[in-house]
Amino acid sequence: MKTILYIIFLTAFSFIWSDLFAQEADSLDLLSDDSVQIEQELLPSKMLLTKRLLWGKRGFMRYTGIMPLNAENREKEMKIRRMMLISHQAIGSLTMLSMIGTGITGQMLYNGKINKFTHHAFAEATNIGYSIVALEALFSPPALISKRNKKWSNVDWHKMFAIIHFTGMVTTNVLSEQAEEGGVKWKNAHRASAIITGVAFTAAIVSIKF
């Protein structure tokens, strides 16, 4: 599971910043706009590498003919994107609850009130949920083109917090091994990383709802 997180992190952290100010419109009405007629305008100019490899003009879905790039298919992709967004938010909320459980059982473990298996069960559930949420964010169809203003939006906040909790998830998992081997210093570092990650993840969820 940690290996999966490392791969997700390395991919996302390298390219998510370039997408921080990308266009995020999600309205199907744009497909009927006269300005969205030629092939190259059906896709935003800025995309995560993962999205570009899958949904780009020469991406896997286009190259294989599974989803040729045209207005009709882009409309289908927006429906897929919407479904993935709903799933992303739902699983994200469950993962947040799992994170809280992981934090509570972690403190109980430090105090010697429970065995490590209970804490590990919550931690694994958190890792699985987080991996699903991350994969949905990385591989969902790209948004449509829009004339987005330059004001800082809730989407920008969401992405900023995402960078923080991506980093925190990997750090927390790495430090968990050190914490198990003993040493107050490692346990405190693991706890601090987990708290920062949990706060950033919660903030990311809250920011997108307002």
Coordinates of N, CA and C in Angstrom, one line a residue:
M1 N 0.8 -1.2 0.0 CA 0.0 0.0 0.0 C 0.9 1.3 0.0
K2 N 2.0 1.2 0.8 CA 2.8 2.4 0.8 C 3.5 2.6 -0.6
T3 N 3.8 1.5 -1.3 CA 4.3 1.7 -2.7 C 3.4 2.4 -3.6
I4 N 2.1 2.1 -3.5 CA 1.0 2.7 -4.3 C 1.0 4.2 -3.9
L5 N 1.1 4.5 -2.7 CA 1.1 5.9 -2.3 C 2.3 6.7 -2.8
Y6 N 3.4 6.0 -2.8 CA 4.6 6.7 -3.3 C 4.5 7.0 -4.8
I7 N 3.9 6.1 -5.6 CA 3.7 6.3 -7.0 C 2.7 7.4 -7.2
I8 N 1.6 7.4 -6.5 CA 0.6 8.5 -6.6 C 1.2 9.8 -6.3
F9 N 2.0 9.9 -5.2 CA 2.6 11.1 -4.8 C 3.5 11.7 -5.8
L10 N 4.5 10.8 -6.3 CA 5.5 11.3 -7.2 C 4.8 11.8 -8.5
T11 N 3.8 11.1 -8.9 CA 3.1 11.6 -10.1 C 2.4 12.9 -9.9
A12 N 1.6 12.9 -8.8 CA 0.8 14.1 -8.6 C 1.6 15.4 -8.2
F13 N 2.6 15.2 -7.3 CA 3.3 16.3 -6.9 C 4.1 17.0 -8.0
S14 N 4.6 16.2 -8.9 CA 5.4 16.7 -10.1 C 4.5 17.6 -11.0
F15 N 3.2 17.3 -11.1 CA 2.5 17.9 -12.2 C 1.2 18.7 -11.7
I16 N 0.9 18.5 -10.4 CA -0.3 19.2 -9.9 C -0.2 20.7 -9.9
W17 N 1.0 21.1 -9.6 CA 1.2 22.6 -9.5 C 1.0 23.3 -10.8
S18 N 1.3 22.6 -11.9 CA 1.1 23.2 -13.3 C -0.4 23.3 -13.6
D19 N -1.2 22.6 -12.8 CA -2.6 22.6 -13.1 C -3.3 23.4 -12.1
L20 N -2.6 24.1 -11.2 CA -3.2 24.8 -10.1 C -4.1 25.9 -10.5
F21 N -3.7 26.6 -11.7 CA -4.6 27.7 -12.2 C -5.3 27.3 -13.5
A22 N -5.4 26.0 -13.7 CA -6.1 25.4 -14.9 C -7.6 25.8 -14.8
Q23 N -8.2 25.7 -16.0 CA -9.6 26.0 -16.1 C -10.4 24.9 -15.6
E24 N -11.5 25.2 -14.7 CA -12.2 24.2 -14.0 C -13.7 24.2 -14.3
A25 N -14.1 24.7 -15.4 CA -15.6 24.8 -15.7 C -16.1 23.4 -15.9
D26 N -17.3 23.1 -15.4 CA -17.9 21.8 -15.5 C -19.3 21.8 -16.1
S27 N -19.6 22.8 -16.9 CA -20.9 23.0 -17.4 C -21.0 22.4 -18.8
L28 N -22.1 21.6 -19.0 CA -22.3 20.9 -20.2 C -22.7 21.9 -21.3
D29 N -23.2 23.0 -20.9 CA -23.7 24.0 -21.9 C -22.6 24.5 -22.8
L30 N -21.3 24.5 -22.3 CA -20.2 24.9 -23.1 C -20.1 24.1 -24.4
L31 N -20.5 22.9 -24.4 CA -20.4 22.0 -25.6 C -21.2 22.5 -26.8
S32 N -22.3 23.3 -26.5 CA -23.2 23.8 -27.5 C -22.7 25.2 -28.0
D33 N -21.7 25.7 -27.3 CA -21.2 27.0 -27.7 C -20.5 27.0 -29.0
D34 N -20.8 28.0 -29.8 CA -20.2 28.1 -31.2 C -18.7 28.2 -31.1
S35 N -18.1 28.6 -30.0 CA -16.7 28.8 -29.9 C -16.0 27.5 -29.6
V36 N -16.8 26.4 -29.3 CA -16.2 25.1 -29.0 C -16.5 24.2 -30.2
Q37 N -15.9 24.4 -31.3 CA -16.2 23.6 -32.5 C -15.0 22.8 -33.0
I38 N -13.8 23.4 -33.0 CA -12.7 22.6 -33.5 C -12.1 21.7 -32.5
E39 N -11.5 20.7 -32.9 CA -11.0 19.6 -32.0 C -10.1 20.1 -30.9
Q40 N -9.2 20.9 -31.2 CA -8.2 21.3 -30.2 C -8.8 22.2 -29.1
E41 N -10.0 22.8 -29.4 CA -10.6 23.6 -28.4 C -11.6 22.8 -27.4
L42 N -11.7 21.5 -27.7 CA -12.5 20.6 -26.8 C -11.8 20.3 -25.5
L43 N -10.5 20.5 -25.5 CA -9.7 20.2 -24.3 C -9.1 21.5 -23.7
P44 N -8.9 21.6 -22.4 CA -8.2 22.7 -21.8 C -6.7 22.6 -22.2
S45 N -6.1 23.8 -22.2 CA -4.6 23.8 -22.6 C -3.8 23.2 -21.5
K46 N -4.3 23.3 -20.2 CA -3.5 22.9 -19.1 C -4.2 21.6 -18.5
M47 N -3.5 20.5 -18.4 CA -4.0 19.3 -17.8 C -2.9 18.6 -17.0
L48 N -3.3 17.9 -16.0 CA -2.3 17.0 -15.3 C -1.7 16.0 -16.3
L49 N -0.5 15.6 -16.1 CA 0.1 14.6 -17.0 C -0.7 13.3 -17.1
T50 N -1.3 12.9 -15.9 CA -2.1 11.7 -15.9 C -3.3 11.8 -16.7
K51 N -3.9 13.0 -16.7 CA -5.1 13.2 -17.5 C -4.8 13.3 -19.0
R52 N -3.6 14.0 -19.3 CA -3.2 14.1 -20.6 C -2.9 12.8 -21.3
L53 N -2.2 11.9 -20.5 CA -1.9 10.6 -21.0 C -3.1 9.7 -21.3
L54 N -4.2 10.0 -20.5 CA -5.4 9.2 -20.7 C -6.4 9.8 -21.6
W55 N -6.6 11.2 -21.4 CA -7.7 11.9 -22.1 C -7.2 12.9 -23.1
G56 N -5.9 13.1 -23.2 CA -5.4 14.2 -24.1 C -5.7 13.9 -25.6
K57 N -5.4 14.8 -26.4 CA -5.6 14.7 -27.8 C -5.0 13.4 -28.4
R58 N -3.9 13.1 -27.9 CA -3.2 11.8 -28.4 C -3.1 10.8 -27.2
G59 N -4.0 11.0 -26.3 CA -4.0 10.1 -25.1 C -4.5 8.7 -25.4
F60 N -4.4 7.8 -24.4 CA -4.8 6.4 -24.6 C -6.2 6.2 -25.1
M61 N -7.2 7.0 -24.6 CA -8.6 6.9 -24.9 C -8.8 7.3 -26.4
R62 N -8.0 8.2 -26.9 CA -8.1 8.7 -28.3 C -7.4 7.7 -29.2
Y63 N -6.2 7.3 -28.8 CA -5.3 6.5 -29.6 C -6.0 5.1 -29.9
T64 N -6.6 4.6 -28.9 CA -7.3 3.3 -29.0 C -8.6 3.3 -29.7
G65 N -9.2 4.5 -29.8 CA -10.5 4.7 -30.4 C -11.6 4.4 -29.4
I66 N -11.3 4.2 -28.2 CA -12.4 4.0 -27.2 C -13.2 5.2 -27.0
M67 N -12.6 6.4 -27.0 CA -13.4 7.6 -26.9 C -12.7 8.7 -27.8
P68 N -13.1 8.7 -29.1 CA -12.5 9.7 -30.0 C -12.9 11.1 -29.5
L69 N -12.0 12.1 -29.8 CA -12.2 13.4 -29.4 C -13.2 14.2 -30.2
N70 N -14.4 14.3 -29.8 CA -15.4 15.1 -30.4 C -16.4 15.6 -29.4
A71 N -17.3 16.5 -29.8 CA -18.2 17.2 -28.8 C -19.1 16.2 -28.2
E72 N -19.6 15.2 -28.9 CA -20.5 14.2 -28.3 C -19.8 13.4 -27.2
N73 N -18.6 13.0 -27.5 CA -17.9 12.2 -26.5 C -17.4 13.0 -25.3
R74 N -17.1 14.3 -25.6 CA -16.8 15.2 -24.4 C -18.0 15.4 -23.5
E75 N -19.2 15.4 -24.1 CA -20.4 15.5 -23.2 C -20.5 14.2 -22.4
K76 N -20.2 13.0 -23.0 CA -20.2 11.8 -22.2 C -19.1 11.8 -21.1
E77 N -18.0 12.4 -21.5 CA -16.9 12.5 -20.5 C -17.2 13.4 -19.3
M78 N -18.0 14.4 -19.6 CA -18.5 15.3 -18.5 C -19.4 14.6 -17.5
K79 N -20.2 13.6 -18.1 CA -21.1 12.8 -17.2 C -20.2 11.9 -16.4
I80 N -19.2 11.3 -17.0 CA -18.3 10.4 -16.2 C -17.6 11.2 -15.2
R81 N -17.1 12.4 -15.5 CA -16.4 13.3 -14.6 C -17.3 13.7 -13.4
R82 N -18.6 13.9 -13.7 CA -19.5 14.3 -12.6 C -19.7 13.1 -11.7
M83 N -19.9 11.9 -12.2 CA -20.0 10.7 -11.4 C -18.8 10.5 -10.6
M84 N -17.6 10.7 -11.2 CA -16.4 10.5 -10.4 C -16.2 11.5 -9.3
L85 N -16.7 12.7 -9.6 CA -16.7 13.8 -8.6 C -17.5 13.5 -7.4
I86 N -18.7 12.9 -7.7 CA -19.6 12.5 -6.6 C -19.0 11.4 -5.7
S87 N -18.4 10.4 -6.4 CA -17.7 9.4 -5.7 C -16.5 9.9 -5.0
H88 N -15.8 10.8 -5.6 CA -14.6 11.5 -5.0 C -15.0 12.1 -3.6
Q89 N -16.1 12.8 -3.7 CA -16.5 13.6 -2.5 C -17.0 12.6 -1.4
A90 N -17.8 11.6 -1.8 CA -18.3 10.6 -0.9 C -17.2 9.8 -0.2
I91 N -16.3 9.2 -1.0 CA -15.3 8.4 -0.4 C -14.3 9.3 0.4
G92 N -14.1 10.5 -0.1 CA -13.3 11.5 0.6 C -13.8 11.7 2.1
S93 N -15.2 11.9 2.2 CA -15.8 12.1 3.5 C -15.6 10.8 4.4
L94 N -15.8 9.7 3.8 CA -15.5 8.4 4.6 C -14.1 8.3 5.0
T95 N -13.2 8.7 4.1 CA -11.8 8.6 4.4 C -11.4 9.6 5.5
M96 N -12.1 10.7 5.5 CA -11.9 11.7 6.6 C -12.3 11.1 8.0
L97 N -13.4 10.4 8.0 CA -13.8 9.7 9.2 C -12.8 8.7 9.6
S98 N -12.3 7.9 8.6 CA -11.3 6.9 8.9 C -10.0 7.5 9.5
M99 N -9.7 8.7 8.9 CA -8.5 9.4 9.5 C -8.7 9.8 10.9
I100 N -9.9 10.2 11.3 CA -10.2 10.6 12.7 C -10.0 9.3 13.5
G101 N -10.6 8.2 13.1 CA -10.5 7.0 13.8 C -9.0 6.5 13.9
T102 N -8.3 6.7 12.9 CA -6.8 6.4 12.9 C -6.1 7.2 14.0
G103 N -6.4 8.5 14.0 CA -5.8 9.4 15.0 C -6.2 9.0 16.4
I104 N -7.5 8.7 16.7 CA -7.9 8.4 18.0 C -7.2 7.1 18.5
T105 N -7.3 6.0 17.6 CA -6.7 4.8 18.0 C -5.2 4.9 18.1
G106 N -4.6 5.8 17.3 CA -3.1 6.0 17.4 C -2.7 6.5 18.8
Q107 N -3.5 7.5 19.3 CA -3.2 8.0 20.6 C -3.5 7.0 21.7
M108 N -4.5 6.2 21.5 CA -4.8 5.1 22.5 C -3.7 4.0 22.4
L109 N -3.1 3.8 21.2 CA -2.0 2.9 21.1 C -0.8 3.4 21.9
Y110 N -0.5 4.7 21.7 CA 0.6 5.3 22.4 C 0.5 5.2 23.9
N111 N -0.8 5.3 24.4 CA -1.1 5.2 25.8 C -1.2 3.7 26.3
G112 N -1.0 2.8 25.4 CA -1.1 1.4 25.8 C -2.5 0.8 26.1
K113 N -3.5 1.5 25.6 CA -4.9 1.1 25.9 C -5.5 0.1 24.9
I114 N -4.9 0.0 23.7 CA -5.3 -1.0 22.7 C -4.1 -1.6 22.0
N115 N -4.3 -2.7 21.3 CA -3.2 -3.3 20.5 C -3.1 -2.6 19.2
K116 N -2.0 -2.9 18.6 CA -1.6 -2.2 17.3 C -2.5 -2.6 16.1
F117 N -3.2 -3.7 16.2 CA -4.0 -4.2 15.1 C -5.2 -3.3 14.8
T118 N -5.8 -2.8 15.9 CA -6.9 -1.9 15.7 C -6.5 -0.7 15.0
H119 N -5.4 -0.1 15.4 CA -4.9 1.1 14.8 C -4.5 0.9 13.3
H120 N -3.9 -0.3 13.1 CA -3.5 -0.6 11.7 C -4.7 -0.8 10.8
A121 N -5.8 -1.3 11.4 CA -7.0 -1.5 10.6 C -7.6 -0.2 10.1
F122 N -7.6 0.8 11.0 CA -8.0 2.1 10.6 C -7.1 2.7 9.6
A123 N -5.8 2.5 9.8 CA -4.8 3.1 8.9 C -4.9 2.5 7.5
E124 N -5.1 1.2 7.4 CA -5.2 0.6 6.1 C -6.5 1.1 5.4
A125 N -7.6 1.2 6.2 CA -8.8 1.7 5.6 C -8.6 3.2 5.1
T126 N -7.9 4.0 5.8 CA -7.5 5.3 5.4 C -6.7 5.3 4.1
N127 N -5.7 4.5 4.1 CA -4.8 4.4 2.9 C -5.6 4.0 1.7
I128 N -6.5 3.0 1.8 CA -7.2 2.5 0.7 C -8.2 3.6 0.2
G129 N -8.9 4.2 1.1 CA -9.8 5.3 0.7 C -9.1 6.4 0.1
Y130 N -8.0 6.8 0.7 CA -7.2 7.9 0.1 C -6.7 7.6 -1.3
S131 N -6.2 6.4 -1.5 CA -5.7 6.0 -2.8 C -6.8 6.1 -3.9
I132 N -8.0 5.6 -3.5 CA -9.1 5.7 -4.5 C -9.4 7.2 -4.8
V133 N -9.5 8.0 -3.8 CA -9.8 9.4 -4.0 C -8.7 10.1 -4.8
A134 N -7.5 9.8 -4.6 CA -6.4 10.3 -5.3 C -6.4 9.9 -6.8
L135 N -6.7 8.6 -7.0 CA -6.8 8.1 -8.4 C -7.9 8.7 -9.2
E136 N -9.0 9.0 -8.5 CA -10.2 9.6 -9.2 C -9.8 11.1 -9.6
A137 N -9.0 11.7 -8.7 CA -8.6 13.1 -9.0 C -7.6 13.1 -10.2
L138 N -6.7 12.1 -10.2 CA -5.7 12.1 -11.2 C -6.1 11.7 -12.6
F139 N -7.1 10.8 -12.6 CA -7.5 10.2 -13.9 C -8.9 10.5 -14.4
S140 N -9.6 11.4 -13.7 CA -10.9 11.8 -14.2 C -10.8 12.6 -15.5
P141 N -11.8 12.6 -16.4 CA -11.7 13.4 -17.6 C -11.5 14.9 -17.3
P142 N -10.7 15.6 -18.1 CA -10.5 17.0 -17.8 C -11.7 17.8 -18.0
A143 N -11.7 19.0 -17.3 CA -12.8 19.9 -17.3 C -12.9 20.5 -18.7
L144 N -14.0 21.2 -19.0 CA -14.2 21.9 -20.2 C -13.5 23.2 -20.2
I145 N -13.4 23.9 -21.3 CA -12.8 25.2 -21.4 C -13.7 26.2 -20.9
S146 N -13.2 27.2 -20.1 CA -14.0 28.3 -19.6 C -13.1 29.5 -19.5
K147 N -13.7 30.7 -19.5 CA -13.0 31.9 -19.3 C -13.1 32.2 -17.8
R148 N -12.1 31.6 -17.1 CA -12.1 31.8 -15.6 C -11.4 33.0 -15.2
N149 N -12.0 33.7 -14.2 CA -11.4 34.9 -13.7 C -10.1 34.6 -12.9
K150 N -9.3 35.6 -12.6 CA -8.0 35.4 -12.0 C -8.1 35.4 -10.5
K151 N -9.4 35.5 -9.9 CA -9.5 35.6 -8.5 C -9.3 34.2 -7.9
W152 N -8.7 34.2 -6.7 CA -8.5 32.9 -6.0 C -9.8 32.3 -5.7
S153 N -10.1 31.0 -6.0 CA -11.4 30.4 -5.9 C -11.3 29.2 -4.9
N154 N -12.4 28.6 -4.6 CA -12.4 27.5 -3.7 C -11.7 26.3 -4.3
V155 N -11.7 26.2 -5.7 CA -11.0 25.2 -6.4 C -9.5 25.3 -6.1
D156 N -9.0 26.6 -6.1 CA -7.6 26.8 -5.9 C -7.2 26.4 -4.4
W157 N -8.1 26.7 -3.5 CA -7.9 26.3 -2.1 C -7.8 24.8 -2.0
H158 N -8.7 24.2 -2.7 CA -8.8 22.7 -2.7 C -7.5 22.1 -3.2
K159 N -7.0 22.6 -4.2 CA -5.7 22.1 -4.8 C -4.5 22.4 -3.9
M160 N -4.5 23.5 -3.3 CA -3.4 23.9 -2.4 C -3.4 22.9 -1.2
F161 N -4.6 22.7 -0.6 CA -4.7 21.7 0.5 C -4.3 20.3 0.0
A162 N -4.7 20.0 -1.2 CA -4.4 18.7 -1.8 C -2.9 18.4 -1.8
I163 N -2.1 19.4 -2.2 CA -0.6 19.3 -2.2 C -0.1 19.0 -0.8
I164 N -0.7 19.7 0.2 CA -0.2 19.5 1.6 C -0.6 18.1 2.0
H165 N -1.8 17.6 1.8 CA -2.2 16.3 2.4 C -1.6 15.2 1.5
F166 N -1.3 15.4 0.2 CA -0.5 14.4 -0.5 C 0.8 14.2 0.1
T167 N 1.5 15.3 0.4 CA 2.8 15.2 1.0 C 2.7 14.6 2.4
G168 N 1.7 15.0 3.2 CA 1.6 14.5 4.5 C 1.2 13.0 4.6
M169 N 0.5 12.5 3.6 CA 0.1 11.1 3.6 C 1.3 10.2 3.5
V170 N 2.2 10.6 2.5 CA 3.4 9.8 2.3 C 4.3 9.9 3.5
T171 N 4.5 11.1 4.0 CA 5.4 11.3 5.2 C 4.9 10.5 6.4
T172 N 3.6 10.6 6.6 CA 3.0 9.8 7.8 C 3.2 8.3 7.7
N173 N 3.0 7.8 6.5 CA 3.2 6.4 6.3 C 4.7 6.0 6.4
V174 N 5.6 6.8 6.0 CA 7.0 6.5 6.2 C 7.4 6.6 7.6
L175 N 6.9 7.6 8.3 CA 7.2 7.7 9.7 C 6.6 6.7 10.6
S176 N 5.5 6.1 10.1 CA 4.8 5.0 10.9 C 5.8 3.8 11.2
E177 N 6.6 3.5 10.2 CA 7.5 2.4 10.4 C 8.6 2.8 11.5
Q178 N 9.0 4.0 11.4 CA 10.0 4.5 12.4 C 9.4 4.5 13.8
A179 N 8.1 4.9 13.9 CA 7.4 5.0 15.2 C 7.3 3.7 15.8
E180 N 7.0 2.7 15.0 CA 6.8 1.3 15.5 C 8.1 0.7 16.1
E181 N 9.2 1.2 15.5 CA 10.5 0.7 16.0 C 10.9 1.3 17.3
G182 N 10.2 2.3 17.7 CA 10.4 2.9 19.0 C 11.1 4.3 18.9
G183 N 11.1 5.0 20.1 CA 11.7 6.3 20.1 C 10.6 7.4 20.1
V184 N 10.6 8.2 21.2 CA 9.6 9.2 21.4 C 9.7 10.2 20.2
K185 N 10.9 10.5 19.7 CA 11.1 11.5 18.7 C 10.3 11.1 17.4
W186 N 10.4 9.8 17.0 CA 9.7 9.3 15.8 C 8.2 9.3 16.0
K187 N 7.8 8.9 17.2 CA 6.4 8.9 17.5 C 5.8 10.3 17.4
N188 N 6.5 11.3 18.0 CA 6.0 12.6 18.0 C 5.9 13.2 16.5
A189 N 7.0 12.8 15.7 CA 7.0 13.3 14.3 C 5.9 12.6 13.6
H190 N 5.6 11.4 13.8 CA 4.5 10.6 13.1 C 3.2 11.3 13.5
R191 N 3.0 11.6 14.8 CA 1.7 12.2 15.2 C 1.5 13.5 14.6
A192 N 2.6 14.4 14.6 CA 2.5 15.7 14.0 C 2.2 15.7 12.6
S193 N 2.8 14.8 11.8 CA 2.5 14.6 10.4 C 1.1 14.2 10.2
A194 N 0.6 13.3 11.0 CA -0.8 12.8 10.8 C -1.8 13.9 11.1
I195 N -1.5 14.7 12.1 CA -2.4 15.8 12.4 C -2.5 16.8 11.3
I196 N -1.3 17.2 10.8 CA -1.3 18.2 9.7 C -2.0 17.6 8.5
T197 N -1.8 16.3 8.2 CA -2.4 15.7 7.0 C -3.9 15.7 7.2
G198 N -4.4 15.3 8.4 CA -5.8 15.3 8.7 C -6.5 16.6 8.5
V199 N -5.8 17.6 9.1 CA -6.3 19.0 9.0 C -6.4 19.5 7.6
A200 N -5.3 19.2 6.8 CA -5.3 19.6 5.4 C -6.4 18.9 4.6
F201 N -6.5 17.6 4.8 CA -7.5 16.8 4.1 C -8.9 17.3 4.4
T202 N -9.2 17.6 5.7 CA -10.5 18.1 6.1 C -10.7 19.5 5.4
A203 N -9.7 20.3 5.4 CA -9.8 21.6 4.8 C -10.1 21.5 3.3
A204 N -9.5 20.6 2.7 CA -9.7 20.4 1.2 C -11.2 20.0 1.0
I205 N -11.8 19.2 1.8 CA -13.2 18.8 1.7 C -14.1 20.0 1.9
V206 N -13.8 20.7 3.0 CA -14.6 21.9 3.3 C -14.6 22.9 2.3
S207 N -13.4 23.2 1.8 CA -13.2 24.3 0.8 C -13.9 24.1 -0.5
I208 N -14.1 22.9 -0.9 CA -14.8 22.6 -2.2 C -16.3 22.7 -2.0
K209 N -16.8 22.7 -0.8 CA -18.3 22.7 -0.6 C -18.8 24.2 -0.4
F210 N -17.9 25.1 -0.4 CA -18.4 26.5 -0.2 C -17.9 27.4 -1.4

